[in-house]
PDB file of C-alpha atoms in Angstrom:
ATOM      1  CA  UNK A   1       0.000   0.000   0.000  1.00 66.00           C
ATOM      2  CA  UNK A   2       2.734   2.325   0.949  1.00 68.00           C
ATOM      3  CA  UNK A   3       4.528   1.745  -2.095  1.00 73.00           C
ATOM      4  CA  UNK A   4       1.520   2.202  -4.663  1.00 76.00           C
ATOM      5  CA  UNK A   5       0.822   5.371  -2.829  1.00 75.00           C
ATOM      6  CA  UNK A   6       4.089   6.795  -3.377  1.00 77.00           C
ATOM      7  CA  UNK A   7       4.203   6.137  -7.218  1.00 85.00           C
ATOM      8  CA  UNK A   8       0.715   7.779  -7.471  1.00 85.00           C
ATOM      9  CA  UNK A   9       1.131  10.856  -5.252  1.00 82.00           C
ATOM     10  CA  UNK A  10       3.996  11.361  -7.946  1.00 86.00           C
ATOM     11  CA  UNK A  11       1.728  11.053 -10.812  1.00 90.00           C
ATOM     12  CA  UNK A  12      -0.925  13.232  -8.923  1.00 87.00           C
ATOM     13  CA  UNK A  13       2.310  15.935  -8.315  1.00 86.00           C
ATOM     14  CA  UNK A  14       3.234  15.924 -12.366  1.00 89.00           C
ATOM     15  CA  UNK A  15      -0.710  16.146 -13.025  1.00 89.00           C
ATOM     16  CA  UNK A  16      -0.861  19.177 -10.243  1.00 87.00           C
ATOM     17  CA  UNK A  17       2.297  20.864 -12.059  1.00 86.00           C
ATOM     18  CA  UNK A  18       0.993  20.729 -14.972  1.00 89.00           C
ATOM     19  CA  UNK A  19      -2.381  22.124 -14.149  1.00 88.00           C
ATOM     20  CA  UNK A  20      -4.717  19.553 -15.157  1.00 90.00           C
ATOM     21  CA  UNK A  21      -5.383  19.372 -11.534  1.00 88.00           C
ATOM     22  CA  UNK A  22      -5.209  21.986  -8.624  1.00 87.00           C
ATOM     23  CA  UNK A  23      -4.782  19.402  -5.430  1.00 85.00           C
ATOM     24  CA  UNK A  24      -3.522  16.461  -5.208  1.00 85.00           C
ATOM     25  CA  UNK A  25      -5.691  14.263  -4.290  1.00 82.00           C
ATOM     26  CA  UNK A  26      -3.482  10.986  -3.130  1.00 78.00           C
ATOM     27  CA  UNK A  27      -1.842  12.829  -0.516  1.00 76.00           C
ATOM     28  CA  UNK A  28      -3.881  11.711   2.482  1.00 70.00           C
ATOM     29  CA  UNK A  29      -2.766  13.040   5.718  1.00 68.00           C
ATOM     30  CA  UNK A  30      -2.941  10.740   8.997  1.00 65.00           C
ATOM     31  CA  UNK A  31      -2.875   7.283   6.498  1.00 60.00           C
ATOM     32  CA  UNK A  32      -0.073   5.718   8.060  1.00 60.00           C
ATOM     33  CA  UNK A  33      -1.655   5.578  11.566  1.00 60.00           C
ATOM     34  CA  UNK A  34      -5.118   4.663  10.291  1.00 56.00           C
ATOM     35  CA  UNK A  35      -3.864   1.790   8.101  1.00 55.00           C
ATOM     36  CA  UNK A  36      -1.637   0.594  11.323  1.00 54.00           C
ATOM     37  CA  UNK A  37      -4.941   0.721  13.309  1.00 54.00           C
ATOM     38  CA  UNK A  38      -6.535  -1.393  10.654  1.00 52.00           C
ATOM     39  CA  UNK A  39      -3.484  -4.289  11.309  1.00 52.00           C
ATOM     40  CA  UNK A  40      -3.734  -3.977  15.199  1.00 52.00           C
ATOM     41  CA  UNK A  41      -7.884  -5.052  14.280  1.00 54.00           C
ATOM     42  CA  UNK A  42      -7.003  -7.721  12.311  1.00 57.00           C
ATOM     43  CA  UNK A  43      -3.898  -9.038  14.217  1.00 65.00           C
ATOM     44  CA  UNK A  44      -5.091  -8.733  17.861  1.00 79.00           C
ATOM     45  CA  UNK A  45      -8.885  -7.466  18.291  1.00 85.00           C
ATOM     46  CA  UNK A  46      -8.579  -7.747  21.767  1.00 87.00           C
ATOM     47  CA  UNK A  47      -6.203  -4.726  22.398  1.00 85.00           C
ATOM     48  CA  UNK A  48      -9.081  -2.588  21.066  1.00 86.00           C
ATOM     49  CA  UNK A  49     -11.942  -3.950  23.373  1.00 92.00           C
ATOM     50  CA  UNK A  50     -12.547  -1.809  26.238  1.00 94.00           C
ATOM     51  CA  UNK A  51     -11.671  -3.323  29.362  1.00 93.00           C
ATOM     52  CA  UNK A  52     -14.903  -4.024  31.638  1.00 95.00           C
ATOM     53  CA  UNK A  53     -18.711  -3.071  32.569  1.00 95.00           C
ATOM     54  CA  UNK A  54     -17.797   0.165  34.542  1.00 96.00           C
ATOM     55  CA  UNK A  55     -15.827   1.809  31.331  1.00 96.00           C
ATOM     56  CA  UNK A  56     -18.124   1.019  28.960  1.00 97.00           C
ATOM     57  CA  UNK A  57     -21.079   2.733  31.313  1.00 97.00           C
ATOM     58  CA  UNK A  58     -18.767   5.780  31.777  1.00 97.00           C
ATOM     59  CA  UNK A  59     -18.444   5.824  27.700  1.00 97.00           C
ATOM     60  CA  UNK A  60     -22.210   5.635  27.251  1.00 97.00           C
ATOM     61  CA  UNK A  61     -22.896   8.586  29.586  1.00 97.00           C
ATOM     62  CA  UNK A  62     -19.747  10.750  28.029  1.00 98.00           C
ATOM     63  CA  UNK A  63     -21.091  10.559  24.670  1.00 98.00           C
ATOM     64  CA  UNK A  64     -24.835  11.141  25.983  1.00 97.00           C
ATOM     65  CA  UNK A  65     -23.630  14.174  27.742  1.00 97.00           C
ATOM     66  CA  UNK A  66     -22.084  15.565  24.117  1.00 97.00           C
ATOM     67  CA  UNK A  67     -24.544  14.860  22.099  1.00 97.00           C
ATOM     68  CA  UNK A  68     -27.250  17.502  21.339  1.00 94.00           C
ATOM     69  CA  UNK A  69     -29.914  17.618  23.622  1.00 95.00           C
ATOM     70  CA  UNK A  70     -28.045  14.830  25.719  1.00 97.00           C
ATOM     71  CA  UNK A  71     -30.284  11.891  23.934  1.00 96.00           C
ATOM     72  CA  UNK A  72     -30.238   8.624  25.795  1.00 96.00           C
ATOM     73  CA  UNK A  73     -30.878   6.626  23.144  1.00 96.00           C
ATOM     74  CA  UNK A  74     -27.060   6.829  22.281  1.00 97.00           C
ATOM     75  CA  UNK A  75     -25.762   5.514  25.562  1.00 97.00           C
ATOM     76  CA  UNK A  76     -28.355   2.317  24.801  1.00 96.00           C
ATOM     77  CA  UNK A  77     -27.011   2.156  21.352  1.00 97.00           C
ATOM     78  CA  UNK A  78     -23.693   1.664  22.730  1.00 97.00           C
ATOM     79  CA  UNK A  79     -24.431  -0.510  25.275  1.00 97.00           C
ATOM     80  CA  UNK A  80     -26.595  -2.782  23.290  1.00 97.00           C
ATOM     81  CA  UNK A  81     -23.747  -3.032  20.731  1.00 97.00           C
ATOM     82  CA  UNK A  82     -21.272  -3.755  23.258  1.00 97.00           C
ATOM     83  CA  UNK A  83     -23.409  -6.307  25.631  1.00 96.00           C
ATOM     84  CA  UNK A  84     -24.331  -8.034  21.731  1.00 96.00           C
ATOM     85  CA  UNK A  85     -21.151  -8.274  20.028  1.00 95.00           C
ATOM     86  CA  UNK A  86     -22.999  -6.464  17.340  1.00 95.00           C
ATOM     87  CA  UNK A  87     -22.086  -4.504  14.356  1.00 93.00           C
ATOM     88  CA  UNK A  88     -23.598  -0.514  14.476  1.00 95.00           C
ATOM     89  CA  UNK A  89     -25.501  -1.612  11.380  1.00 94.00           C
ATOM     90  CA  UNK A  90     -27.022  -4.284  12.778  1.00 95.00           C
ATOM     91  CA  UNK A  91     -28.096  -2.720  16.157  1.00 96.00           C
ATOM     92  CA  UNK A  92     -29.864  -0.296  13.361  1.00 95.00           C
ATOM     93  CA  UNK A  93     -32.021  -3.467  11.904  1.00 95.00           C
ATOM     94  CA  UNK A  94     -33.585  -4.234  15.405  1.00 96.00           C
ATOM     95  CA  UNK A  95     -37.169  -4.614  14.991  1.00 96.00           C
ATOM     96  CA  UNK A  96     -39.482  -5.012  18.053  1.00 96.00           C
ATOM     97  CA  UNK A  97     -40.271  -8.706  16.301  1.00 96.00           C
ATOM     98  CA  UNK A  98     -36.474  -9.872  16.320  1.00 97.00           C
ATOM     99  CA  UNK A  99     -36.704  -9.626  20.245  1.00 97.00           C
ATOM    100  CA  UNK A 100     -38.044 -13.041  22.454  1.00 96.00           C
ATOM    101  CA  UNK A 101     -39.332 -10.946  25.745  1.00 94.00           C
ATOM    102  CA  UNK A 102     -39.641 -14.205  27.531  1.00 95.00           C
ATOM    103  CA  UNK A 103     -35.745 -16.136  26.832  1.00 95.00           C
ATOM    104  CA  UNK A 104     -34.334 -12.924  25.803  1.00 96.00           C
ATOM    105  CA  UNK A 105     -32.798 -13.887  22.613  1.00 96.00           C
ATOM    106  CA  UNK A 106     -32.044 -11.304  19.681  1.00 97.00           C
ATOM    107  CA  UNK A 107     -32.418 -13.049  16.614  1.00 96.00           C
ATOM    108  CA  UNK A 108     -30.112 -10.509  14.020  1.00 95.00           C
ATOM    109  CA  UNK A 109     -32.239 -10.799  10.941  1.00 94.00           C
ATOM    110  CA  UNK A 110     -30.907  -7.401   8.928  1.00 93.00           C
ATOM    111  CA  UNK A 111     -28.534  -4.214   9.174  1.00 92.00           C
ATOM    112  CA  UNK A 112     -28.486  -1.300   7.819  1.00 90.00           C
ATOM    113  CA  UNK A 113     -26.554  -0.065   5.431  1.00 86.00           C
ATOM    114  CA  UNK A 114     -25.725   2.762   2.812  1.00 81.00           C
ATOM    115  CA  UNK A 115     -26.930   2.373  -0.542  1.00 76.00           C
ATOM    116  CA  UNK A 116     -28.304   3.843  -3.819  1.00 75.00           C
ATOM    117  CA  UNK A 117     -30.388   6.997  -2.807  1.00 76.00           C
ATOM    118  CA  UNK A 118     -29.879   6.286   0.898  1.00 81.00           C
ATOM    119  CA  UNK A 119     -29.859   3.948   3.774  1.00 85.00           C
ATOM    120  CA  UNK A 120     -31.229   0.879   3.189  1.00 86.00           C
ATOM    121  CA  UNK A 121     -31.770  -2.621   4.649  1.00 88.00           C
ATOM    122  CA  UNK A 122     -30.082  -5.906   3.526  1.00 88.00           C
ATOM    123  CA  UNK A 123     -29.158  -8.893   5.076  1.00 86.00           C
ATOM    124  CA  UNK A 124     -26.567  -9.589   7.697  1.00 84.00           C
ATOM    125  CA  UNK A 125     -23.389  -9.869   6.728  1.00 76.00           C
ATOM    126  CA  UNK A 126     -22.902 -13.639   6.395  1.00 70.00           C
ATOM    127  CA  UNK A 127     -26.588 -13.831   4.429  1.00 76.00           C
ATOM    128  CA  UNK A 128     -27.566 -15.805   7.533  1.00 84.00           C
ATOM    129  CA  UNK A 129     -29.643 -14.982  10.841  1.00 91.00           C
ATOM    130  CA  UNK A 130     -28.032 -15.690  14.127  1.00 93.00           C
ATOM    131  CA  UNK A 131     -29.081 -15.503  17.174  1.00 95.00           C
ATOM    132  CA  UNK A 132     -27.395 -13.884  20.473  1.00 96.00           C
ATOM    133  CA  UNK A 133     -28.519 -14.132  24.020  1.00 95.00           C
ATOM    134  CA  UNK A 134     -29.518 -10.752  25.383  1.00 96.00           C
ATOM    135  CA  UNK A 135     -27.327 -11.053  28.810  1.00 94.00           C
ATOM    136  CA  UNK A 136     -29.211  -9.593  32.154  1.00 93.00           C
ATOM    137  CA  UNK A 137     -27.445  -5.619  32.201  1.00 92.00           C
ATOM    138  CA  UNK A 138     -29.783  -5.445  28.840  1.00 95.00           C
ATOM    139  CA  UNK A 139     -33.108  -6.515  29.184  1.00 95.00           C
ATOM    140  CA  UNK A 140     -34.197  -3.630  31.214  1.00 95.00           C
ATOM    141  CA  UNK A 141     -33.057  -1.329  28.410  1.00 94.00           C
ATOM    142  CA  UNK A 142     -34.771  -2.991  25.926  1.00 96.00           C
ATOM    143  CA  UNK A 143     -37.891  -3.213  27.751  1.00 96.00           C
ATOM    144  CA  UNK A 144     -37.822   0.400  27.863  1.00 94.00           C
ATOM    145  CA  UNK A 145     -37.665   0.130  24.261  1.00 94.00           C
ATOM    146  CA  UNK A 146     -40.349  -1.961  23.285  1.00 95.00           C
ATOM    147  CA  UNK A 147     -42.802  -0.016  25.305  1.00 94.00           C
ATOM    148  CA  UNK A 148     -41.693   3.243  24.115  1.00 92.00           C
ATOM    149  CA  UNK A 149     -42.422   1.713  20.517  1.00 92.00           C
ATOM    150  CA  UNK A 150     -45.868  -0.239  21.545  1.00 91.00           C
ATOM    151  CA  UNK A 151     -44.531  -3.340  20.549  1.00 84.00           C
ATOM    152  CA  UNK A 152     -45.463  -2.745  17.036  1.00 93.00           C
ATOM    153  CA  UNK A 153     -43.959  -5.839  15.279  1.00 95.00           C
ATOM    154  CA  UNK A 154     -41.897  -3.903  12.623  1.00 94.00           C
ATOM    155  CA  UNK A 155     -41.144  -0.748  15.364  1.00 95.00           C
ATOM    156  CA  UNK A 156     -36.968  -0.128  14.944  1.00 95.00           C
ATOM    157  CA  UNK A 157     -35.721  -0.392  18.836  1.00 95.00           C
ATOM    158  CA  UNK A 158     -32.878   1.791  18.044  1.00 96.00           C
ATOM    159  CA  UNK A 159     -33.064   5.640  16.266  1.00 95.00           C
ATOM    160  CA  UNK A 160     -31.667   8.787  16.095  1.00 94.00           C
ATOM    161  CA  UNK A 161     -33.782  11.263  18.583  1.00 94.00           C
ATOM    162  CA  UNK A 162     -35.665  12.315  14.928  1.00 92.00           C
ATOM    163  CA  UNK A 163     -36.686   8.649  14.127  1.00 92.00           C
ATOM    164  CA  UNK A 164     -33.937   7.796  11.143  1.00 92.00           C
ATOM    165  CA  UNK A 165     -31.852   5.080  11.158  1.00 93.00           C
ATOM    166  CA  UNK A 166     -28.491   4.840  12.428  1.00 93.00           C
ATOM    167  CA  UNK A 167     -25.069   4.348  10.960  1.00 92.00           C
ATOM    168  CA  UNK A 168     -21.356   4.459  12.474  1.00 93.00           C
ATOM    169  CA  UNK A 169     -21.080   7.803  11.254  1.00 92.00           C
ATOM    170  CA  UNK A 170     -24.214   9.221  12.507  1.00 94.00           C
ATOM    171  CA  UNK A 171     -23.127   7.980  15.828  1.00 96.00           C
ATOM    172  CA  UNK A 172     -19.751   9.072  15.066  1.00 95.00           C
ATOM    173  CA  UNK A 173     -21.229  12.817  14.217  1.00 96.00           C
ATOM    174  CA  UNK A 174     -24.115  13.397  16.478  1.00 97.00           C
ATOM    175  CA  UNK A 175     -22.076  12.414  20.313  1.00 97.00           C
ATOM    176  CA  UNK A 176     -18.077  13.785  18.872  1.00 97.00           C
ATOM    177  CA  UNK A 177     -17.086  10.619  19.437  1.00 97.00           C
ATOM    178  CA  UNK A 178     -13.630  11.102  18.505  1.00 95.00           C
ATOM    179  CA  UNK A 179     -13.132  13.786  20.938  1.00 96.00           C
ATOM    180  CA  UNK A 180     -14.748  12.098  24.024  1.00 97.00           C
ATOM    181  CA  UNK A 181     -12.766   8.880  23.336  1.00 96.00           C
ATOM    182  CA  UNK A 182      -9.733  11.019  23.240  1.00 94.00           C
ATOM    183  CA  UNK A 183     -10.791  12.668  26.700  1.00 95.00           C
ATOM    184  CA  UNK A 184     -11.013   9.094  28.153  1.00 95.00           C
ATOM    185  CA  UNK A 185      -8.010   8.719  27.434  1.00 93.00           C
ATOM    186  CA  UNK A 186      -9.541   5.383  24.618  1.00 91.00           C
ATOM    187  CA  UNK A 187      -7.421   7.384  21.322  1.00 85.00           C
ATOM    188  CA  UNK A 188      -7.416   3.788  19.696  1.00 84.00           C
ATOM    189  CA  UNK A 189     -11.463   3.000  19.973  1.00 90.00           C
ATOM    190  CA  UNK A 190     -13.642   3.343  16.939  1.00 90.00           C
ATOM    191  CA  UNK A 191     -17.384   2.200  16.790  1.00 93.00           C
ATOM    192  CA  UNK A 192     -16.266  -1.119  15.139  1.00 91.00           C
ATOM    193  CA  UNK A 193     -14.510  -1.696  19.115  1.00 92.00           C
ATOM    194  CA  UNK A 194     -18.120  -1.970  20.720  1.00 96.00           C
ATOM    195  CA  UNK A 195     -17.891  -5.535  18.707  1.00 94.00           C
ATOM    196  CA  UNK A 196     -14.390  -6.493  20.023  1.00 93.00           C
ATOM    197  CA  UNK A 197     -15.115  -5.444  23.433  1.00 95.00           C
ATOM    198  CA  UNK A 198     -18.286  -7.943  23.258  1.00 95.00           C
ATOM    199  CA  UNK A 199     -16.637 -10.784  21.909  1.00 94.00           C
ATOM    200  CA  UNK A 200     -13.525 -10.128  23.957  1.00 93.00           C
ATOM    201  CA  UNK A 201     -15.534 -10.295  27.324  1.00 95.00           C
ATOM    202  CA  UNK A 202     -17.669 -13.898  26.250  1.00 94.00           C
ATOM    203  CA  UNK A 203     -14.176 -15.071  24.908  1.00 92.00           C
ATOM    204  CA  UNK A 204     -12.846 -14.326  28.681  1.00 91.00           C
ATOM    205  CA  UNK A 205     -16.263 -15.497  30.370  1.00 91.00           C
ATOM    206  CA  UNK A 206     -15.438 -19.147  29.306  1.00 89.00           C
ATOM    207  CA  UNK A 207     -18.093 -18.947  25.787  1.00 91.00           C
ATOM    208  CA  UNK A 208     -17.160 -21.842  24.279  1.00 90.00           C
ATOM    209  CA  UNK A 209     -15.052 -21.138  20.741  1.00 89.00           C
ATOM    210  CA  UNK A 210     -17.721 -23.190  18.357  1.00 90.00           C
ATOM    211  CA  UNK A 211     -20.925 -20.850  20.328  1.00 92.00           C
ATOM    212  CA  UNK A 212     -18.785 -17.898  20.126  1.00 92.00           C
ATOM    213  CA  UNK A 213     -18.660 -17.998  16.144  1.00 92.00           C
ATOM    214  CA  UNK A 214     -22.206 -18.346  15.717  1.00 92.00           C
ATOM    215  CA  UNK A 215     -22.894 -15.240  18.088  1.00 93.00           C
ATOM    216  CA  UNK A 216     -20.030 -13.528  16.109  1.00 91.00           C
ATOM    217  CA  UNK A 217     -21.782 -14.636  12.920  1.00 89.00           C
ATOM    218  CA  UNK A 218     -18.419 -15.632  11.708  1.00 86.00           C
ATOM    219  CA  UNK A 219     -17.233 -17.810   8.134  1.00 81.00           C
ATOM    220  CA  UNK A 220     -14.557 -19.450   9.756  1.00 82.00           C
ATOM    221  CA  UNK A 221     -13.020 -20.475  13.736  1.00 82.00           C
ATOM    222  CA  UNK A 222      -9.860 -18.962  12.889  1.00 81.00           C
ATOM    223  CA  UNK A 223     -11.547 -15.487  12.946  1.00 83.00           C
ATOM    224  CA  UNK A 224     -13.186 -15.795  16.048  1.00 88.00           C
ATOM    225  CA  UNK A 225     -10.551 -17.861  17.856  1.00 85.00           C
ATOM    226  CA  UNK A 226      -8.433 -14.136  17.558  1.00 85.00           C
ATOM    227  CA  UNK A 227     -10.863 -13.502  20.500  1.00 88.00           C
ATOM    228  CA  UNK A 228      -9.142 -15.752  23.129  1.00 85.00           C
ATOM    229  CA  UNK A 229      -6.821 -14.900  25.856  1.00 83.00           C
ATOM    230  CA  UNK A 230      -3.466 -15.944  24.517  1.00 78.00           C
ATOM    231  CA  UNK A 231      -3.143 -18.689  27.430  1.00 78.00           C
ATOM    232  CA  UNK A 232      -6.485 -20.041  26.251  1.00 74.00           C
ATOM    233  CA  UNK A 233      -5.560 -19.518  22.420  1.00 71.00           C
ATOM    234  CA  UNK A 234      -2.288 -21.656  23.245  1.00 74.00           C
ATOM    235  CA  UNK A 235      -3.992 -24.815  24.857  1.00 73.00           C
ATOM    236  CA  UNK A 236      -6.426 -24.927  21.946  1.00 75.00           C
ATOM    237  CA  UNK A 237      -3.666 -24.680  19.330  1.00 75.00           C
ATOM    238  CA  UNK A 238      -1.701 -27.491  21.738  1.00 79.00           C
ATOM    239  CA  UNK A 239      -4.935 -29.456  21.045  1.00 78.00           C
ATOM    240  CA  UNK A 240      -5.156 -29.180  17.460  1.00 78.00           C
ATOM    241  CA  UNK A 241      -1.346 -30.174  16.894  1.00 81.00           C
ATOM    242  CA  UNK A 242      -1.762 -33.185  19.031  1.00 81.00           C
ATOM    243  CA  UNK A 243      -5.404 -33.962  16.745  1.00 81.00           C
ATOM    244  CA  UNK A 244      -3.233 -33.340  13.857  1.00 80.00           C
ATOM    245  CA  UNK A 245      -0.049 -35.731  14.852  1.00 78.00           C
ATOM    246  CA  UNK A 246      -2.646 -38.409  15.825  1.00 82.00           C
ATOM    247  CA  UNK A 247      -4.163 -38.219  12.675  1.00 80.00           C
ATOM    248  CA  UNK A 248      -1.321 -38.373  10.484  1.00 75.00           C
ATOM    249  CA  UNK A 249       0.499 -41.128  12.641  1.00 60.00           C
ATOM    250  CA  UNK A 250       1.172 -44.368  10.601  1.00 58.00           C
ATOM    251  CA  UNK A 251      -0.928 -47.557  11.974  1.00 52.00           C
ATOM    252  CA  UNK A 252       1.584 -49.792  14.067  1.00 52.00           C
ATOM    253  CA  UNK A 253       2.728 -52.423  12.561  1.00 52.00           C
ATOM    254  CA  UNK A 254       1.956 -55.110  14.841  1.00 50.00           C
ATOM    255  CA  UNK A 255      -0.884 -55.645  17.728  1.00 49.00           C
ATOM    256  CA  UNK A 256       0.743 -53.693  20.653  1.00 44.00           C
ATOM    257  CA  UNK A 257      -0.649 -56.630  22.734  1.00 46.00           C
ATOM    258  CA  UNK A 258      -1.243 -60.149  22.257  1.00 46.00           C
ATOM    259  CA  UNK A 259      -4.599 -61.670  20.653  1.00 46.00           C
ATOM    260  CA  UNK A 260      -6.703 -62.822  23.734  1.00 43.00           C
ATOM    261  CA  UNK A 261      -6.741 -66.612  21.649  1.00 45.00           C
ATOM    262  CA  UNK A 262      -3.146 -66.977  22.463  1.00 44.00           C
ATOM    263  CA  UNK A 263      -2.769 -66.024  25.986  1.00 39.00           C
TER     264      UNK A 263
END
């Protein structure tokens, strides 16, 4: 990446020199630290989850308190995204229906997304539905929810204080989230780290690796096993290598003890 950018900010330069364009438009300021922010997410999720219950409440109310007219309904965005594992996008598909009031299960059917005149709403990212156990820290704040929308079936859970639907950059935008994350001293958090903070915290709770995937709505174990504690990571690698060496052991050669006729 570094070095295709370099031959094209050239280009851009001769283009910009000889007037065909006034700014370059491949020099993009900050890229360096953005694209290593993008490696530490795919490398090690982890270091970008927040750290327990008590920060993620103080984050809730610190972006509440910024936003205009101090709406609640970001801090329970937040929160639900966190507590869920879920992407923004999919927090935005809630619909009053996708909730079961009596085992508390969320059952992600949709997110939303931009598109072609707008926002619009499409299936989840791995075409499937899932479903993700609503843990006890959320049901209250759901509740709230539903009755605030008179359990109408098709009711969104989750809005902006107007009624529209939310994306990463709305939430981004409407609570400065880049400057309260900064004041909390969290520099390296994006909305994307509500999802590694969720996963992060079942990974550490003992959620088995195989459940874990499905809530993560995952293609493949070796995404979601970047979730587990490194001790925990180690012992299931040390499990897999001795799978592996058992499976590709030769058969002995000869009965390791004698046939019971002969004894």
């Amino acid at each position: 990446m570094k070095n295709s950018l370099a031959v094209l900010v050239r280009v851009m330069e001769q283009a910009k020199r000889d007037g065909i364009i006034t700014v370059n438009p491949a020099r993009v300021n900050g890229w360096q630290a953005e694209y290593k922010k993008a490696e530490d997410e795919l490398d090690d999720p982890r270091s970008l989850a927040l750290s327990d219950w008590d920060t993620l409440v103080s984050l809730a109310d610190a972006l509440v308190r910024r936003s205009h007219g101090q709406y609640l309904g970001w801090g329970s965005v937040v929160t639900f995204a966190a507590c869920t594992a879920a992407r923004i996008g999919e927090v935005s598909g809630v619909r009053a229906r996708d909730i079961d009031p009596v085992n508390w299960i969320w059952t992600v059917r949709r997110q939303t997304t931009p598109g072609p005149g707008g926002l619009i709403d499409k299936g989840t990212k791995g075409k499937m539905a899932r479903r993700i156990p609503l843990i006890e820290e959320v049901p209250p704040l759901v509740a709230q929810r539903l009755l605030a929308v008179g359990h109408r079936p098709d009711a969104r859970l989750f809005t902006g204080p107007r009624g529209g639907r939310i994306t990463t950059a709305v939430l981004r935008d409407a609570t400065h989230w880049d400057e309260v994350v900064a004041e909390l001293g969290y520099e390296h958090l994006r909305r994307h780290g509500l999802r590694h903070t969720g996963l992060t915290w079942m990974a550490d709770a003992g959620v088995p690796l195989h459940v874990l995937r499905i809530i993560a709505g995952d293609g493949s174990l070796q995404t979601t096993q970047r979730y587990l504690h490194p001790d925990l990571r180690a012992l299931v690698a040390a499990g897999r290598s001795l799978s592996g060496h058992l499976r590709g052991a030769p058969a002995p050669s000869r009965p390791l003890a004698a046939p019971l006729q002969a004894l």
